[in-house]
């Protein structure tokens, strides 16, 4: 098939009561079945509308706030997909597995690939040096059932987020892929999107066409809101990304989408209601062969060869998500600025419709290791609106903006080929390909 | 080409070769 219809479901997860003692397996299943009742309606509706695959969120069946002990009743033993198993028709083959059976039947009865996130448990013994003291490994796991209900992929989340104390890190990275009539797919989960292993490897080495991405993503403006970041990943990595987020406004969780390399197909961001949402879009099965496949970008080509803009105004420090940036203020309605930290220099040229007295913008740069809730090295160039007119608030989250930019060009002397371009508009909405373009020399600029 | 009310415009680079072996295994956690 040249194209296919993809669906993602942003699910408002029904959460278990917080408890310090484990509930019974029956109570755990009752809670999971409540969530599966909701997912079932979404899966049926997606299939009726022609979708061939649907992605549901991380933590979408059992929720969160678990300890290692309290999540145990929610876990099932998930076998290697090589065993060739259809849980819907052989529910007892691998012991207690009611959730896998129900997911398999939903896929089979609706003739649709179903991607879901559940928990896997694997017993181990004293001969295993790494075996936890309670005698089992517990894994945050993504599963895929094909349109016949067969388990075709199992992925143990490799890069656990700091708060996931209920799960074990897999010893080695595993690469979960599955072939369909509509292209080759890869899987990773939430925090993995920051990683080389497995996220980049799935794309660069395994040459997948599409990624299915269950996530439970807490939005953090200005840089790491789900829709802008995930859509920029699809654009930069040049694959389809089917991103299903949980929906919980109290936890800042919203933002799901279907993203293609050449365009954002559809996205959902809603901090006003507590509703779930089904999204569907048609995608190219093999985007690498498309005529409008994005050209390769040399992200530092322009910036390394342009003379830095000089300014007599002082730079100032600011903090974004625990990282110390260097900023310079955009003091006029039109201008050119360069700001540098370590090996990274960022260049900005811009023209505002007018310079408002009640809004302050700054150009920021960061070149360093992020060390909170995980460690990863970043090089960032960002133009952002400060929270107030006080420069000390530059980098703090802000949701609305009235200053309009007629023209802009942003570039940087990056020492990596993995650069993700994003523009967030007032209301945390997304600027689309109609608004901006990325030139092959690495400039992110407005379309004229 | 409607002028854009921009909140943030970002080039977000990741330098993977300077990462630790696994992202979630840093020594620092959020207090």
Coordinates of C-alpha atoms in Angstrom, one line a residue:
Chain A
X1 CA 0.0 0.0 0.0
X2 CA 1.3 3.5 -0.9
X3 CA -0.7 5.1 1.9
X4 CA -2.5 4.2 5.0
X5 CA -4.8 5.7 7.6
X6 CA -3.3 6.1 11.0
X7 CA -5.1 6.8 14.3
X8 CA -3.9 8.0 17.7
X9 CA -6.0 8.3 20.8
X10 CA -5.3 10.8 23.5
X11 CA -6.8 9.0 26.5
X12 CA -7.9 10.6 29.8
X13 CA -6.7 7.7 31.9
X14 CA -8.9 6.5 34.8
X15 CA -6.4 6.3 37.6
X16 CA -6.2 3.8 40.5
X17 CA -6.5 5.1 44.0
X18 CA -3.1 5.8 45.5
X19 CA -2.2 3.1 47.9
X20 CA 0.8 1.9 49.8
X21 CA -0.3 -1.7 49.8
X22 CA -0.9 -3.7 46.6
X23 CA -4.5 -4.3 45.5
X24 CA -5.8 -7.7 44.5
X25 CA -5.2 -9.0 41.0
X26 CA -9.0 -8.8 40.5
X27 CA -9.2 -5.1 41.6
X28 CA -6.3 -4.3 39.3
X29 CA -8.0 -6.0 36.4
X30 CA -11.2 -4.1 37.1
X31 CA -9.4 -0.8 36.9
X32 CA -7.6 -1.8 33.7
X33 CA -10.9 -3.0 32.1
X34 CA -12.4 0.5 32.8
X35 CA -9.7 2.0 30.7
X36 CA -10.0 -0.7 28.1
X37 CA -13.7 0.0 27.8
X38 CA -12.8 3.6 26.7
X39 CA -10.0 2.4 24.4
X40 CA -12.4 -0.2 22.9
X41 CA -14.7 2.6 21.8
X42 CA -11.8 4.5 20.3
X43 CA -10.5 1.4 18.5
X44 CA -13.9 0.6 17.0
X45 CA -14.5 4.1 15.9
X46 CA -11.0 4.3 14.3
X47 CA -11.6 1.1 12.4
X48 CA -15.0 2.3 11.2
X49 CA -13.3 5.4 9.9
X50 CA -10.8 3.3 7.9
X51 CA -7.8 3.4 10.2
X52 CA -5.3 0.5 9.8
X53 CA -3.3 1.2 13.0
X54 CA -4.1 2.9 16.2
X55 CA -1.7 4.0 18.9
X56 CA -2.8 4.4 22.6
X57 CA -0.8 6.2 25.3
X58 CA 1.9 5.1 27.8
X59 CA 0.3 4.3 31.2
X60 CA -3.0 4.4 29.3
X61 CA -4.3 1.1 30.9
X62 CA -3.1 1.2 34.5
X63 CA -2.2 4.9 35.2
X64 CA 0.6 6.0 37.5
X65 CA 1.8 6.7 41.0
X66 CA 3.0 3.2 41.7
X67 CA 5.7 1.6 43.7
X68 CA 7.5 -1.5 42.7
X69 CA 5.1 -3.5 44.9
X70 CA 1.8 -1.8 44.0
X71 CA 2.2 -2.1 40.3
X72 CA 2.8 -5.9 40.5
X73 CA -0.9 -7.0 40.4
X74 CA -1.2 -5.1 37.1
X75 CA 1.6 -6.9 35.3
X76 CA 1.4 -9.9 32.9
X77 CA 4.1 -12.1 31.5
X78 CA 4.5 -10.9 27.9
X79 CA 6.3 -13.4 25.7
X80 CA 8.7 -12.8 22.9
X81 CA 6.6 -12.2 19.7
X82 CA 8.6 -15.0 18.0
X83 CA 6.3 -17.5 19.8
X84 CA 3.7 -16.6 17.2
X85 CA 0.8 -16.1 19.6
X86 CA -2.7 -14.8 19.2
X87 CA -3.9 -14.3 22.8
X88 CA -7.5 -13.9 21.6
X89 CA -7.6 -17.5 20.4
X90 CA -5.2 -19.1 22.8
X91 CA -5.7 -17.0 26.0
X92 CA -4.2 -19.6 28.4
X93 CA -1.0 -20.5 26.5
X94 CA 1.2 -18.2 28.6
X95 CA -0.7 -18.1 31.9
X96 CA -2.6 -15.1 33.3
X97 CA -3.0 -12.6 30.4
X98 CA -6.5 -11.1 30.3
X99 CA -5.3 -7.7 29.2
X100 CA -3.3 -9.2 26.3
X101 CA -6.3 -11.3 25.4
X102 CA -8.6 -8.3 25.3
X103 CA -6.2 -6.1 23.2
X104 CA -5.6 -9.0 20.8
X105 CA -9.4 -9.5 20.4
X106 CA -9.9 -5.8 19.8
X107 CA -7.3 -5.9 17.1
X108 CA -8.7 -9.1 15.5
X109 CA -12.4 -8.2 15.7
X110 CA -11.8 -4.8 14.2
X111 CA -9.0 -5.8 11.7
X112 CA -6.7 -3.1 12.9
X113 CA -3.1 -3.0 14.4
X114 CA -3.3 -2.0 18.0
X115 CA -0.4 -0.4 19.9
X116 CA -0.7 -0.3 23.7
X117 CA 1.4 0.1 26.8
X118 CA 1.2 -2.5 29.6
X119 CA 3.6 -3.9 32.2
X120 CA 5.7 -7.1 31.7
X121 CA 7.1 -9.2 34.6
X122 CA 9.9 -11.7 34.3
X123 CA 10.9 -14.0 37.1
X124 CA 14.7 -14.3 37.8
X125 CA 16.8 -16.2 40.4
X126 CA 19.9 -15.9 42.4
X127 CA 22.1 -17.2 39.6
X128 CA 21.3 -13.9 37.9
X129 CA 23.6 -11.3 39.5
X130 CA 21.3 -8.5 38.5
X131 CA 18.1 -10.1 39.7
X132 CA 16.2 -7.8 42.1
X133 CA 15.7 -9.0 45.6
X134 CA 12.0 -9.7 45.0
X135 CA 12.9 -12.2 42.3
X136 CA 11.5 -10.5 39.2
X137 CA 12.2 -7.9 36.6
X138 CA 9.4 -5.4 35.8
X139 CA 9.3 -3.6 32.5
X140 CA 7.4 -0.6 31.1
X141 CA 6.3 -2.3 27.9
X142 CA 4.8 -1.4 24.6
X143 CA 3.0 -4.2 22.7
X144 CA 1.6 -4.4 19.2
X145 CA -1.1 -6.7 17.9
X146 CA -1.6 -7.1 14.2
X147 CA -5.0 -7.1 12.5
X148 CA -5.4 -10.8 13.2
X149 CA -4.7 -10.3 16.9
X150 CA -1.2 -11.7 16.8
X151 CA 1.5 -10.3 19.1
X152 CA 4.0 -8.9 16.6
X153 CA 6.1 -6.6 18.8
X154 CA 7.2 -6.1 22.4
X155 CA 9.4 -3.3 23.5
X156 CA 10.8 -2.8 27.0
X157 CA 11.3 1.0 27.6
X158 CA 15.1 1.5 27.6
X159 CA 15.4 5.1 29.0
X160 CA 13.1 5.2 32.0
X161 CA 12.2 8.6 33.4
X162 CA 13.5 9.5 36.9
X163 CA 10.1 8.9 38.5
X164 CA 9.6 5.3 37.2
X165 CA 10.8 3.5 40.2
X166 CA 8.3 0.7 39.7
X167 CA 10.2 -0.6 36.7
X168 CA 13.7 -2.0 35.9
X169 CA 16.0 -0.8 33.2
X170 CA 16.4 -3.5 30.6
X171 CA 19.9 -4.8 30.6
X172 CA 20.5 -4.2 27.0
X173 CA 18.8 -2.1 24.4
X174 CA 16.3 -4.0 22.2
X175 CA 15.0 -2.7 18.9
X176 CA 11.4 -3.4 18.3
X177 CA 10.2 -3.3 14.7
X178 CA 7.4 -4.8 12.8
X179 CA 6.5 -5.0 9.1
X180 CA 3.1 -4.2 7.7
X181 CA 1.6 -3.9 4.3
X182 CA 2.0 -0.1 4.8
X183 CA 5.6 0.1 5.7
X184 CA 8.2 -0.8 8.4
X185 CA 7.5 0.4 11.9
X186 CA 9.6 1.0 15.0
X187 CA 8.6 1.5 18.6
X188 CA 9.9 3.6 21.5
X189 CA 8.3 5.1 24.5
X190 CA 8.2 8.7 25.9
X191 CA 11.6 9.7 27.3
X192 CA 13.3 7.5 24.7
X193 CA 12.6 10.3 22.2
X194 CA 15.6 12.1 23.6
X195 CA 17.9 9.1 23.0
X196 CA 20.3 7.9 20.3
X197 CA 19.6 4.4 21.5
X198 CA 17.0 3.3 20.5
X199 CA 15.3 6.3 18.9
X200 CA 17.9 7.4 16.3
X201 CA 19.1 3.9 15.7
X202 CA 15.7 2.7 14.7
X203 CA 15.6 5.4 12.0
X204 CA 19.2 5.5 10.9
X205 CA 20.1 1.8 11.1
X206 CA 16.8 0.0 10.9
X207 CA 15.5 2.4 8.3
X208 CA 11.9 2.3 9.6
X209 CA 9.3 4.4 7.8
X210 CA 7.1 5.2 10.8
X211 CA 7.4 5.3 14.5
X212 CA 4.6 4.4 17.0
X213 CA 5.1 6.4 20.2
X214 CA 3.1 5.9 23.3
X215 CA 3.9 8.7 25.7
X216 CA 2.8 10.2 29.0
X217 CA 4.3 13.6 28.4
X218 CA 4.2 16.5 30.8
X219 CA 4.4 19.7 28.9
X220 CA 7.1 22.2 29.9
X221 CA 7.2 25.4 28.0
X222 CA 8.9 27.0 26.3
X223 CA 11.1 24.2 24.8
X224 CA 9.5 20.8 25.6
X225 CA 5.8 20.9 24.9
X226 CA 4.6 17.7 23.4
X227 CA 3.2 18.8 20.0
X228 CA 6.0 21.2 19.0
X229 CA 8.8 18.8 20.1
X230 CA 7.4 15.6 18.7
X231 CA 6.5 17.2 15.4
X232 CA 10.0 18.7 15.1
X233 CA 11.4 15.2 15.7
X234 CA 9.4 13.8 12.8
X235 CA 10.6 16.6 10.6
X236 CA 14.2 16.3 11.5
X237 CA 14.4 12.5 11.5
X238 CA 12.3 12.3 8.3
X239 CA 9.9 9.6 9.4
X240 CA 6.2 9.5 10.3
X241 CA 5.6 9.7 14.0
X242 CA 2.3 8.5 15.5
X243 CA 2.3 10.1 19.0
X244 CA -0.4 9.2 21.6
X245 CA -0.3 11.2 24.8
X246 CA -2.3 10.7 28.0
X247 CA -4.7 13.5 28.8
X248 CA -4.6 15.0 32.3
X249 CA -4.6 18.7 32.5
X250 CA -3.6 18.8 36.2
X251 CA -0.4 17.0 35.2
X252 CA 0.1 19.3 32.1
X253 CA -0.4 16.2 30.0
X254 CA -2.0 16.8 26.6
X255 CA -0.7 17.0 23.0
X256 CA -1.0 14.1 20.6
X257 CA -0.5 14.1 16.9
X258 CA 0.2 12.4 13.6
X259 CA 3.3 13.9 12.1
X260 CA 4.9 13.3 8.7
X261 CA 8.4 14.5 7.6
X262 CA 7.0 17.1 5.2
X263 CA 4.0 18.3 7.3
X264 CA 2.1 18.2 10.5
X265 CA -1.0 16.1 9.6
X266 CA -3.1 16.6 12.7
X267 CA -2.6 17.4 16.3
X268 CA -4.6 17.9 19.5
X269 CA -3.8 20.2 22.4
X270 CA -6.5 20.9 25.0
X271 CA -5.9 22.3 28.5
X272 CA -9.6 23.3 28.8
X273 CA -11.4 20.0 29.1
X274 CA -10.8 16.5 30.5
X275 CA -11.9 14.7 27.3
X276 CA -10.0 12.2 25.3
X277 CA -9.7 12.6 21.5
X278 CA -9.3 10.4 18.5
X279 CA -7.2 11.7 15.7
X280 CA -6.9 10.2 12.2
X281 CA -4.8 11.0 9.1
X282 CA -3.6 9.5 5.9
X283 CA 0.1 9.0 5.6
X284 CA 2.6 7.9 3.0
X285 CA 3.7 4.3 3.8
X286 CA 7.2 4.9 2.7
X287 CA 8.0 8.6 3.1
X288 CA 11.7 8.1 2.1
X289 CA 10.6 7.4 -1.5
X290 CA 8.4 10.5 -1.6
X291 CA 9.1 13.2 -4.1
X292 CA 8.6 15.9 -1.5
X293 CA 10.9 14.2 1.0
X294 CA 12.8 16.9 2.8
X295 CA 16.4 17.5 1.6
X296 CA 19.3 17.0 4.0
X297 CA 20.3 19.9 6.1
X298 CA 23.8 21.1 7.1
X299 CA 22.7 22.7 10.4
X300 CA 25.8 24.8 10.8
X301 CA 26.6 25.7 7.2
X302 CA 25.2 29.2 7.3
X303 CA 26.1 30.1 10.9
X304 CA 29.7 29.1 10.6
X305 CA 30.3 31.3 7.6
X306 CA 28.5 34.4 8.6
X307 CA 30.1 37.3 10.6
X308 CA 28.7 37.6 14.1
X309 CA 26.4 40.5 14.7
X310 CA 27.8 43.0 17.2
X311 CA 25.9 44.8 19.9
X312 CA 26.8 47.1 22.8
X313 CA 24.1 45.8 25.0
X314 CA 24.9 43.5 27.9
X315 CA 24.0 39.8 27.8
X316 CA 22.3 38.3 30.9
X317 CA 21.9 34.8 32.4
X318 CA 18.5 33.0 32.6
X319 CA 17.2 29.5 33.4
X320 CA 15.1 27.1 31.3
X321 CA 14.2 23.8 32.9
X322 CA 17.3 23.9 35.2
X323 CA 19.7 24.8 32.4
X324 CA 21.5 28.2 32.5
X325 CA 21.2 30.0 29.3
X326 CA 22.8 33.3 28.1
X327 CA 20.3 35.8 26.8
X328 CA 20.3 39.1 24.9
X329 CA 17.2 41.3 24.7
X330 CA 15.5 42.2 21.4
X331 CA 15.5 45.9 22.1
X332 CA 14.1 47.2 18.8
X333 CA 11.4 46.2 16.3
X334 CA 14.0 45.2 13.8
X335 CA 17.5 43.8 14.5
X336 CA 20.3 41.3 14.2
X337 CA 21.9 39.6 17.2
X338 CA 24.5 37.0 18.0
X339 CA 24.8 35.3 21.4
X340 CA 27.3 32.6 22.2
X341 CA 28.0 30.0 25.0
X342 CA 31.0 27.6 24.8
X343 CA 31.1 26.3 21.2
X344 CA 27.7 27.4 20.1
X345 CA 26.8 30.8 18.6
X346 CA 23.3 31.7 17.6
X347 CA 22.4 34.3 15.0
X348 CA 19.0 36.0 14.7
X349 CA 17.7 38.5 12.2
X350 CA 14.1 39.6 12.7
X351 CA 11.4 42.2 12.0
X352 CA 8.4 42.7 14.3
X353 CA 5.2 44.4 13.2
X354 CA 5.7 46.7 16.2
X355 CA 7.8 46.7 19.4
X356 CA 5.2 46.5 22.2
X357 CA 6.2 48.0 25.5
X358 CA 4.4 45.3 27.5
X359 CA 6.2 42.3 25.9
X360 CA 10.0 41.5 26.0
X361 CA 11.7 39.0 23.8
X362 CA 15.2 37.5 24.1
X363 CA 17.6 35.4 22.1
X364 CA 19.1 32.6 24.2
X365 CA 21.8 30.0 23.9
X366 CA 22.7 26.9 25.8
X367 CA 25.6 24.5 25.2
X368 CA 25.9 21.9 27.9
X369 CA 24.8 18.8 29.8
X370 CA 21.3 18.8 31.2
X371 CA 21.5 17.0 34.5
X372 CA 18.0 17.0 36.1
X373 CA 15.7 14.0 35.7
X374 CA 18.2 12.4 33.3
X375 CA 21.4 13.5 31.7
X376 CA 21.7 14.5 28.0
X377 CA 23.8 17.0 26.1
X378 CA 22.1 19.9 24.4
X379 CA 22.9 22.7 22.1
X380 CA 20.0 25.1 21.9
X381 CA 19.3 28.4 20.1
X382 CA 16.0 30.0 21.1
X383 CA 14.0 33.2 20.6
X384 CA 11.4 33.4 23.3
X385 CA 9.0 35.8 24.9
X386 CA 9.9 36.5 28.5
X387 CA 7.2 35.8 31.2
X388 CA 7.0 39.5 32.1
X389 CA 8.8 42.7 31.1
X390 CA 11.4 41.8 33.8
X391 CA 14.4 40.2 32.1
X392 CA 14.8 37.9 35.1
X393 CA 11.7 36.0 33.9
X394 CA 13.2 35.1 30.5
X395 CA 12.8 31.3 30.1
X396 CA 9.9 31.1 32.5
X397 CA 6.7 29.5 30.9
X398 CA 4.2 31.9 29.3
X399 CA 1.1 31.0 27.3
X400 CA 0.2 34.0 25.2
X401 CA 1.9 36.6 23.0
X402 CA 0.7 39.5 21.0
X403 CA 3.9 40.7 19.4
X404 CA 3.9 39.6 15.8
X405 CA 7.0 38.7 13.7
X406 CA 6.9 39.5 10.0
X407 CA 10.3 38.1 9.3
X408 CA 12.9 36.0 11.1
X409 CA 16.0 33.9 10.5
X410 CA 17.6 31.8 13.2
X411 CA 20.7 29.7 12.9
X412 CA 23.5 28.3 15.0
X413 CA 27.0 26.8 14.8
X414 CA 25.8 23.3 15.9
X415 CA 28.3 20.5 16.4
X416 CA 25.6 17.9 15.6
X417 CA 23.5 16.9 12.7
X418 CA 20.6 16.2 15.0
X419 CA 18.8 19.5 15.3
X420 CA 15.0 19.8 15.9
X421 CA 13.4 23.0 14.7
X422 CA 10.1 24.2 16.3
X423 CA 8.0 27.3 16.5
X424 CA 5.4 27.7 19.3
X425 CA 2.7 30.3 18.8
X426 CA 0.4 32.1 21.3
X427 CA -1.9 29.6 23.0
X428 CA 0.7 26.9 22.6
X429 CA -0.4 26.4 19.0
X430 CA 1.9 25.1 16.3
X431 CA 3.4 27.1 13.5
X432 CA 3.1 24.9 10.4
X433 CA 5.0 24.5 7.2
X434 CA 3.0 27.3 5.7
X435 CA 4.7 29.7 8.1
X436 CA 8.3 28.7 8.1
X437 CA 10.9 26.7 6.3
X438 CA 14.3 25.1 7.0
X439 CA 16.9 25.9 4.4
X440 CA 19.6 23.4 3.5
X441 CA 22.2 25.6 5.1
X442 CA 20.5 25.4 8.5
X443 CA 18.5 28.6 8.7
X444 CA 15.0 28.4 10.3
X445 CA 13.3 31.3 8.6
X446 CA 9.9 32.8 7.8
X447 CA 8.3 32.2 4.4
X448 CA 8.0 35.3 2.4
Chain B
X1 CA 2.5 35.0 5.4
X2 CA 0.4 36.3 8.3
X3 CA 2.7 37.8 11.0
X4 CA 3.1 35.2 13.8
X5 CA 2.5 35.8 17.5
X6 CA 5.6 33.8 18.5
X7 CA 6.0 32.4 22.0
X8 CA 9.2 30.5 21.2
X9 CA 11.2 29.7 18.2
X10 CA 13.9 27.1 18.8
X11 CA 16.7 25.1 17.1
X12 CA 17.1 22.2 19.6
X13 CA 20.3 20.3 19.1
X14 CA 21.2 17.0 20.7
X15 CA 24.9 16.0 20.9
X16 CA 24.6 12.3 21.4
X17 CA 28.3 11.5 21.6
X18 CA 28.5 13.6 24.8
X19 CA 25.6 11.7 26.5
X20 CA 26.1 9.2 29.3
X21 CA 25.3 5.5 28.3
X22 CA 21.7 5.8 29.3
X23 CA 19.7 9.1 29.7
X24 CA 17.9 8.1 32.9
X25 CA 21.0 7.1 34.9
X26 CA 22.3 10.5 35.8
X27 CA 23.4 11.2 39.4
X28 CA 21.1 14.2 39.8
X29 CA 17.4 13.9 40.4
X30 CA 14.8 16.6 40.8
X31 CA 14.4 17.6 44.4

